[in-house]
mmCIF file of C-alpha atoms in Angstrom:
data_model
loop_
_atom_site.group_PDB
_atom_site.id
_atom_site.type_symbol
_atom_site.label_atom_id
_atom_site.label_comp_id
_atom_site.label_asym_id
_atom_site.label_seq_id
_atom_site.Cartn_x
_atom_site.Cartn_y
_atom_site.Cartn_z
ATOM 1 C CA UNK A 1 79.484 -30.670 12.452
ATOM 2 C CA UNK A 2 77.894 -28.983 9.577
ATOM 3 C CA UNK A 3 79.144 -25.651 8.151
ATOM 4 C CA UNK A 4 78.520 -23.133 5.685
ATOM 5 C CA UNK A 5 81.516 -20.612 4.857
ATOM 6 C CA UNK A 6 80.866 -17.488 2.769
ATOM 7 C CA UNK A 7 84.551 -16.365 2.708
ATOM 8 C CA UNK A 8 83.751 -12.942 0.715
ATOM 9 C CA UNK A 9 82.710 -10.413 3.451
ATOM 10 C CA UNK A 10 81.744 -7.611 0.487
ATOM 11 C CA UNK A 11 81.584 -7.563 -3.133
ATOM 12 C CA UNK A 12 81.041 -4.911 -5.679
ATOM 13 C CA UNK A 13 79.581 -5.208 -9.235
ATOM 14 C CA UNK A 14 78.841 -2.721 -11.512
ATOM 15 C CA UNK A 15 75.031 -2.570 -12.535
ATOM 16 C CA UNK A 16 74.010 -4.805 -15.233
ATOM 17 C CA UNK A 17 77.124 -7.176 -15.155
ATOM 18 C CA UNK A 18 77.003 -10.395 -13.395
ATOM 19 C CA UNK A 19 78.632 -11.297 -9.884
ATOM 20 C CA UNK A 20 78.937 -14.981 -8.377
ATOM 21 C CA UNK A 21 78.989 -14.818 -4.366
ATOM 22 C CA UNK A 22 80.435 -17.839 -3.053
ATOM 23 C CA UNK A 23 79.014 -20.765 -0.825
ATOM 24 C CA UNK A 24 80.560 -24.537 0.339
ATOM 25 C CA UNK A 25 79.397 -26.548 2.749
ATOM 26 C CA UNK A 26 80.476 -29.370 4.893
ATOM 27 C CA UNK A 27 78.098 -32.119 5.852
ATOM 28 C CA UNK A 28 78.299 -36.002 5.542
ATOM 29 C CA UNK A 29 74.685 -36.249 5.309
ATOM 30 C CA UNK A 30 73.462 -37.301 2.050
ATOM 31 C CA UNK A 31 70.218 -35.600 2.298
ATOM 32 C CA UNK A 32 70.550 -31.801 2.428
ATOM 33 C CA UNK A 33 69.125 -28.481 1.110
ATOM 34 C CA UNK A 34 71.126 -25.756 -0.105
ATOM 35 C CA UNK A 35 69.022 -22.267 0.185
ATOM 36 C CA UNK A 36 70.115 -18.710 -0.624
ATOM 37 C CA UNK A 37 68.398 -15.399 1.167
ATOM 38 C CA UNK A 38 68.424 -11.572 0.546
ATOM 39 C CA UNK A 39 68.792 -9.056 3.620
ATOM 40 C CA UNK A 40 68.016 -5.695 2.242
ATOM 41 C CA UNK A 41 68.860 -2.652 4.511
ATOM 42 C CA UNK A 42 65.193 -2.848 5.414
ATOM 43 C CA UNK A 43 66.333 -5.800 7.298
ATOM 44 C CA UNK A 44 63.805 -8.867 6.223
ATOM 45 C CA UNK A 45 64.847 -11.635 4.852
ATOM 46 C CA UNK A 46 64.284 -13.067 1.644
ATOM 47 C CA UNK A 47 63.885 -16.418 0.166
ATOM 48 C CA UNK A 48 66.168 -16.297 -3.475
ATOM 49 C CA UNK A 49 66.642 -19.861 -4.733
ATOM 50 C CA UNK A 50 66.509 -23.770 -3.536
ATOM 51 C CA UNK A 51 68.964 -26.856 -4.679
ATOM 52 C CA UNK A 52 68.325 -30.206 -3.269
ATOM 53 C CA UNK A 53 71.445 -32.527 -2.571
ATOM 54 C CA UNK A 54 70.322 -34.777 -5.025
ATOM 55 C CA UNK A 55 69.016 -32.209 -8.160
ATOM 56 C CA UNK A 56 71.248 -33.306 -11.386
ATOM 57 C CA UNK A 57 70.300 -30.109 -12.349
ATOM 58 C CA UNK A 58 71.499 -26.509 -11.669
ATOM 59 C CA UNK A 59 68.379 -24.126 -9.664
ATOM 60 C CA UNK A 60 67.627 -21.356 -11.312
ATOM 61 C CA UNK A 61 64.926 -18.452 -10.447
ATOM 62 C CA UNK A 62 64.641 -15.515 -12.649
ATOM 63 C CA UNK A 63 68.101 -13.774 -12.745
ATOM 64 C CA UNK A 64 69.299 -15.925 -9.766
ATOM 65 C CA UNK A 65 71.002 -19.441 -10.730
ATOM 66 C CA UNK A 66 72.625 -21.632 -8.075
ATOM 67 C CA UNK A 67 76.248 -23.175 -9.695
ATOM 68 C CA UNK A 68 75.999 -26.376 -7.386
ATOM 69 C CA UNK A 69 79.325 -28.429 -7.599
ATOM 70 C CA UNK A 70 78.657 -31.469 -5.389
ATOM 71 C CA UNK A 71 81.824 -33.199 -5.038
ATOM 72 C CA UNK A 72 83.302 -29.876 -4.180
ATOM 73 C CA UNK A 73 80.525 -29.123 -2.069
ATOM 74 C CA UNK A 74 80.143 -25.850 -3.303
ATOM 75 C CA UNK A 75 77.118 -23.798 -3.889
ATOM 76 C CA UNK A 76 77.747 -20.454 -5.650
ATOM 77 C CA UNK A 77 75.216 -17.928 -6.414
ATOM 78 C CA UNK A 78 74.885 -16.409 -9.704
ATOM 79 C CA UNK A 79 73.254 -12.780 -9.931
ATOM 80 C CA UNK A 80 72.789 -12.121 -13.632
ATOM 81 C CA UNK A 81 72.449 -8.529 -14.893
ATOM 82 C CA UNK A 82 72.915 -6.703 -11.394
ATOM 83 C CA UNK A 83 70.447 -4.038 -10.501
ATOM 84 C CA UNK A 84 70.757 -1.104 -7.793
ATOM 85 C CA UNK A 85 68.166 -2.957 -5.427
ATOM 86 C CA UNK A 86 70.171 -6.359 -5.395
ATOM 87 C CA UNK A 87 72.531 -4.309 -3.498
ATOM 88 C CA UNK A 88 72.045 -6.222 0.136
ATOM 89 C CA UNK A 89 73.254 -9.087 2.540
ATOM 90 C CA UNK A 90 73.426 -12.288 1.281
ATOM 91 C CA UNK A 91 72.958 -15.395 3.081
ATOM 92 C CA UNK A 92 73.851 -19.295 2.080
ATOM 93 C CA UNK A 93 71.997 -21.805 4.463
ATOM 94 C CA UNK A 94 72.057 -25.560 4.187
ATOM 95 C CA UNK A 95 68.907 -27.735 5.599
ATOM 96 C CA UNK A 96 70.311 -31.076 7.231
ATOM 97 C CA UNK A 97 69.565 -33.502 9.400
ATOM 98 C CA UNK A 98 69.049 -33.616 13.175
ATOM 99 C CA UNK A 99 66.653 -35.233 15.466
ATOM 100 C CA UNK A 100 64.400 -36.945 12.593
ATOM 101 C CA UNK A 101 64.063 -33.688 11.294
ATOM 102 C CA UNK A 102 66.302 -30.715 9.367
ATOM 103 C CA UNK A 103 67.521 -27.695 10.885
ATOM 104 C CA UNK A 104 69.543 -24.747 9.013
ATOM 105 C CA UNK A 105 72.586 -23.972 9.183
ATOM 106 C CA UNK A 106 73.892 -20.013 8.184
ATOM 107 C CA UNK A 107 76.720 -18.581 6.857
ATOM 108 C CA UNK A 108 77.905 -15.494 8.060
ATOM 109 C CA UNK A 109 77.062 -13.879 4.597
ATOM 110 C CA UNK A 110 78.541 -11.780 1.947
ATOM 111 C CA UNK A 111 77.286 -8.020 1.494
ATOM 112 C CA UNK A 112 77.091 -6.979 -2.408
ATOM 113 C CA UNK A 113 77.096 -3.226 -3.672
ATOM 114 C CA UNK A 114 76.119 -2.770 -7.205
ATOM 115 C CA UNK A 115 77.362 0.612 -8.447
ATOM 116 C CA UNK A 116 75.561 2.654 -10.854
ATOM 117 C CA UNK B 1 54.998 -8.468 2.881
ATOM 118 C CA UNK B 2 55.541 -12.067 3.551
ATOM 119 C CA UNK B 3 52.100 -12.073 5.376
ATOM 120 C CA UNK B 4 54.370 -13.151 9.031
ATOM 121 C CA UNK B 5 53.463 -10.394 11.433
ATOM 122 C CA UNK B 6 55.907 -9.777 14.456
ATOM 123 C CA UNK B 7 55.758 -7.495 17.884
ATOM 124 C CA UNK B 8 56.634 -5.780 18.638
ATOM 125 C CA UNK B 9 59.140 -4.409 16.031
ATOM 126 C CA UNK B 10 61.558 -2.272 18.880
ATOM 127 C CA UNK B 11 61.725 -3.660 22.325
ATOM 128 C CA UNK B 12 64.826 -1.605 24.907
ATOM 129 C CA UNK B 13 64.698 -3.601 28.326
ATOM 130 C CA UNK B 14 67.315 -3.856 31.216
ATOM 131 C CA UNK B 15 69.211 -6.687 31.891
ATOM 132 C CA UNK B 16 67.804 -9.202 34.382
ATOM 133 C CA UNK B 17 64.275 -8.536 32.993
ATOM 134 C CA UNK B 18 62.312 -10.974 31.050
ATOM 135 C CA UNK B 19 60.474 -10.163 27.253
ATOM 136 C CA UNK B 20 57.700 -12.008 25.216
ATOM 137 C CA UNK B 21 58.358 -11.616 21.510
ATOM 138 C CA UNK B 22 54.963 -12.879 19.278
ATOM 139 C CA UNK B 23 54.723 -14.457 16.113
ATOM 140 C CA UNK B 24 51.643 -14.781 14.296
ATOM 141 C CA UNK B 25 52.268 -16.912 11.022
ATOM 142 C CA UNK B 26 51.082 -16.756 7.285
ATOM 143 C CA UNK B 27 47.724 -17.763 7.234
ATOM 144 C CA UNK B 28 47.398 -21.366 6.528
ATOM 145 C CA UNK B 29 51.135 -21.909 7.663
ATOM 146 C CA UNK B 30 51.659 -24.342 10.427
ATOM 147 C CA UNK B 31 55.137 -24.311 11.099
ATOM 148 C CA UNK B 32 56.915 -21.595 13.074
ATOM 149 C CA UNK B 33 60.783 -21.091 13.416
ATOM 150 C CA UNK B 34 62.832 -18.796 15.570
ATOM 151 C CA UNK B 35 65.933 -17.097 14.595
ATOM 152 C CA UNK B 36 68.847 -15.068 16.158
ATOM 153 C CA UNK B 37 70.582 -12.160 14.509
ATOM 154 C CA UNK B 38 73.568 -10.708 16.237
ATOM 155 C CA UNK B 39 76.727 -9.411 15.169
ATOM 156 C CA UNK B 40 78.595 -11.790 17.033
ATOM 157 C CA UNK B 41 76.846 -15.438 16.028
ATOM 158 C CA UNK B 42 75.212 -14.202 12.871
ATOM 159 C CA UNK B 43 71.824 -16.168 12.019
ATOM 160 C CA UNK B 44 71.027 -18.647 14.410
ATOM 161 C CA UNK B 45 68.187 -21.194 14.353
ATOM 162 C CA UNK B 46 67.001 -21.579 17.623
ATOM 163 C CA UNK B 47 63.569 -23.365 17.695
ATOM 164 C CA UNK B 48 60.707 -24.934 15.461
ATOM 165 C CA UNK B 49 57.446 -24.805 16.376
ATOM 166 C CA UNK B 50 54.315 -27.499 13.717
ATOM 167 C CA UNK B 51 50.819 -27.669 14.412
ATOM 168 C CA UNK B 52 51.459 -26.613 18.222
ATOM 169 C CA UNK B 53 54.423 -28.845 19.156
ATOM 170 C CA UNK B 54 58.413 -28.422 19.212
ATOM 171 C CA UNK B 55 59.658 -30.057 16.206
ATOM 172 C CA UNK B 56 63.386 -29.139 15.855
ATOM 173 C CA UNK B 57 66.066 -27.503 18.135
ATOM 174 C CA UNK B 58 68.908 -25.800 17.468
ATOM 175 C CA UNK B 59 70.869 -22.903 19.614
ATOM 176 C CA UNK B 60 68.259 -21.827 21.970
ATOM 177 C CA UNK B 61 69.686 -21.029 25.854
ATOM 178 C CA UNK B 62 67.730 -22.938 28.832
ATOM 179 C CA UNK B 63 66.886 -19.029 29.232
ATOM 180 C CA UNK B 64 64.807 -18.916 26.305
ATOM 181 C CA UNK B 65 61.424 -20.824 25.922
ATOM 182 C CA UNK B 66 58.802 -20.612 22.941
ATOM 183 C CA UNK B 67 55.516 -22.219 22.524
ATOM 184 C CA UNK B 68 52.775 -22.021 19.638
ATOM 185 C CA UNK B 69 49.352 -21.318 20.688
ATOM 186 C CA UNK B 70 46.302 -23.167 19.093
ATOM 187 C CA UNK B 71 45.468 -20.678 16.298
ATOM 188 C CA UNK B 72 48.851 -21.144 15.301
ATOM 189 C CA UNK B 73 50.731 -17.740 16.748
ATOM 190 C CA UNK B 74 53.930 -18.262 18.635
ATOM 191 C CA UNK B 75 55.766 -16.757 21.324
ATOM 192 C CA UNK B 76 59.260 -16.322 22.106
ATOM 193 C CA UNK B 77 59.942 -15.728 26.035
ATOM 194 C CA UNK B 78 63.790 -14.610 26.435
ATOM 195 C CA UNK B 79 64.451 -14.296 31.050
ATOM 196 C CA UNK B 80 67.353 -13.436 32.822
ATOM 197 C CA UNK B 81 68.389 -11.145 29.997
ATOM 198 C CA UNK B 82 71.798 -10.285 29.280
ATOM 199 C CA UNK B 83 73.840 -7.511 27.184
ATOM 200 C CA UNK B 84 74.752 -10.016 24.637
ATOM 201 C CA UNK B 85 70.997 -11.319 24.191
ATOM 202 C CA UNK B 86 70.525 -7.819 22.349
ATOM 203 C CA UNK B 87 69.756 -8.769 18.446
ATOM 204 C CA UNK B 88 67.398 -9.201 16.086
ATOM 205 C CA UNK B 89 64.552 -11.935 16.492
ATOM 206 C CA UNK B 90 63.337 -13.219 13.262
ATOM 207 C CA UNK B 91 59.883 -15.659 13.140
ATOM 208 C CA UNK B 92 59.193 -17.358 10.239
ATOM 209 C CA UNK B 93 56.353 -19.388 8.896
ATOM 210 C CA UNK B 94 55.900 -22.261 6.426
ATOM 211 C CA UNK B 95 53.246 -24.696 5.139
ATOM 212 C CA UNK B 96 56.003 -27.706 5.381
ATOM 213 C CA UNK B 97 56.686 -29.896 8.647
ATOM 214 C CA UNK B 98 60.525 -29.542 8.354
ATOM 215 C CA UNK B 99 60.794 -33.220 7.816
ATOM 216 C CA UNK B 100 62.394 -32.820 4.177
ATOM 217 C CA UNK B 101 65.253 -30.613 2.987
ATOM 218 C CA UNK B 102 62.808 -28.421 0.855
ATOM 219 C CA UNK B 103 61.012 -26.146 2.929
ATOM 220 C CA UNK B 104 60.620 -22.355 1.710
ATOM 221 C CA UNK B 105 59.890 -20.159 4.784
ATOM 222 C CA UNK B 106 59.002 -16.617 4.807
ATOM 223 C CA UNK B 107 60.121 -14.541 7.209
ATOM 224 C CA UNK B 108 58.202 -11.565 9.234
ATOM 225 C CA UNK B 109 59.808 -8.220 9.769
ATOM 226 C CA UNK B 110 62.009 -9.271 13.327
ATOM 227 C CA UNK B 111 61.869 -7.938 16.636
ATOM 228 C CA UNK B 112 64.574 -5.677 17.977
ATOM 229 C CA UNK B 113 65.770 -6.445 20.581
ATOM 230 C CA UNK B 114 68.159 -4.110 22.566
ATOM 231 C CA UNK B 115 69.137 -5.059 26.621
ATOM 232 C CA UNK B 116 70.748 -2.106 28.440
#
């Protein structure tokens, strides 16, 4: 069955530094799509970054990167230069298939506090 | 504002009792997905609505039943209601089928749901 594991319930950063928040995955599908989302307090969900399972190249958006390691089926995200408002729930997901089409899959998600 | 509206955004209800939760996409979306927030399963994918007919399936209880109406706004009908159906209902909207890995959603605000 697939799986997503985010095995870092909370993380702290200090503004301005960077922070990786950690993602793998477990699916035998070839075809898959790797996604990362923002909960803020607020409570709606955000759409961050996007790495297809066959992309040679790293996703990046802004100050968000995606460190995708395929054969270790990992699928990090990179926050560069932390601000106060990235301080929120963040969620992994992989897209894979089922039924002739994809579904997602969630992790359970990692909530980051960036001190001032 | 993703543009996804939901209602209502607090619903309180007694157990037994059944709800409608509506959906009314991003204009020009014609996909519609379904999500489950609770403490205990985290994010759950539950049902996938294109163009007006079920396209994916994932964790949805014979209990729960959705449809998508012909100008595109979806509803959510949860019956037989029980303590641990309390959560947060997410809709989301996208212009992609769900056929491919890539598909960027946006997500409305959620319904609360809360069963006494």
């Amino acid at each position: 069955a697939q799986k997503i594991t985010q095995t870092q319930p909370g993380m702290f950063v200090q503004e301005k530094e960077a922070v990786t928040l950690d993602c793998t995955y477990d699916t035998s599908d070839p075809s898959y799509g790797l996604f990362w989302y923002k909960q803020p307090s607020s409570g709606e969900m955000i759409f961050l970054i996007y790495q297809g399972s066959y992309d040679q190249q790293n996703a990046t958006e802004g100050r968000y990167s995606l460190n995708f390691q395929k054969a270790r089926k990992s699928a990090n995200l990179v926050i560069s230069a932390s601000q106060l408002g990235d301080s929120a729930m963040y969620f992994c997901a992989m897209r894979h298939p089922s039924g002739g089409s994809y579904i997602p899959t969630f992790g359970r998600g990692t909530s980051l506090i960036v001190h001032p | 504002d993703s543009g996804v509206t939901q209602t209502p955004k607090h619903l309180i209800t007694a157990t037994g009792q059944r709800v409608t939760l509506r959906c009314s996409p991003r204009s020009g979306d014609l996909s519609v997905y379904w999500y489950q927030q609770s403490l205990d399963q985290g994010l759950q994918f539950l049902i996938q609505y294109y163009n007006g007919e079920e396209r994916a399936k994932g964790n949805i209880l014979e209990r729960f039943s959705a449809q998508q109406f012909p100008d595109l706004h979806s509803e959510l009908n949860l019956s037989s209601l029980e303590l641990g159906d309390s959560a947060l209902y997410f809709c989301a909207s996208s212009v992609e089928g769900g056929r491919g890995a890539y598909n960027e959603q946006f997500f409305g605000p959620g319904t609360r749901l809360t069963v006494l």
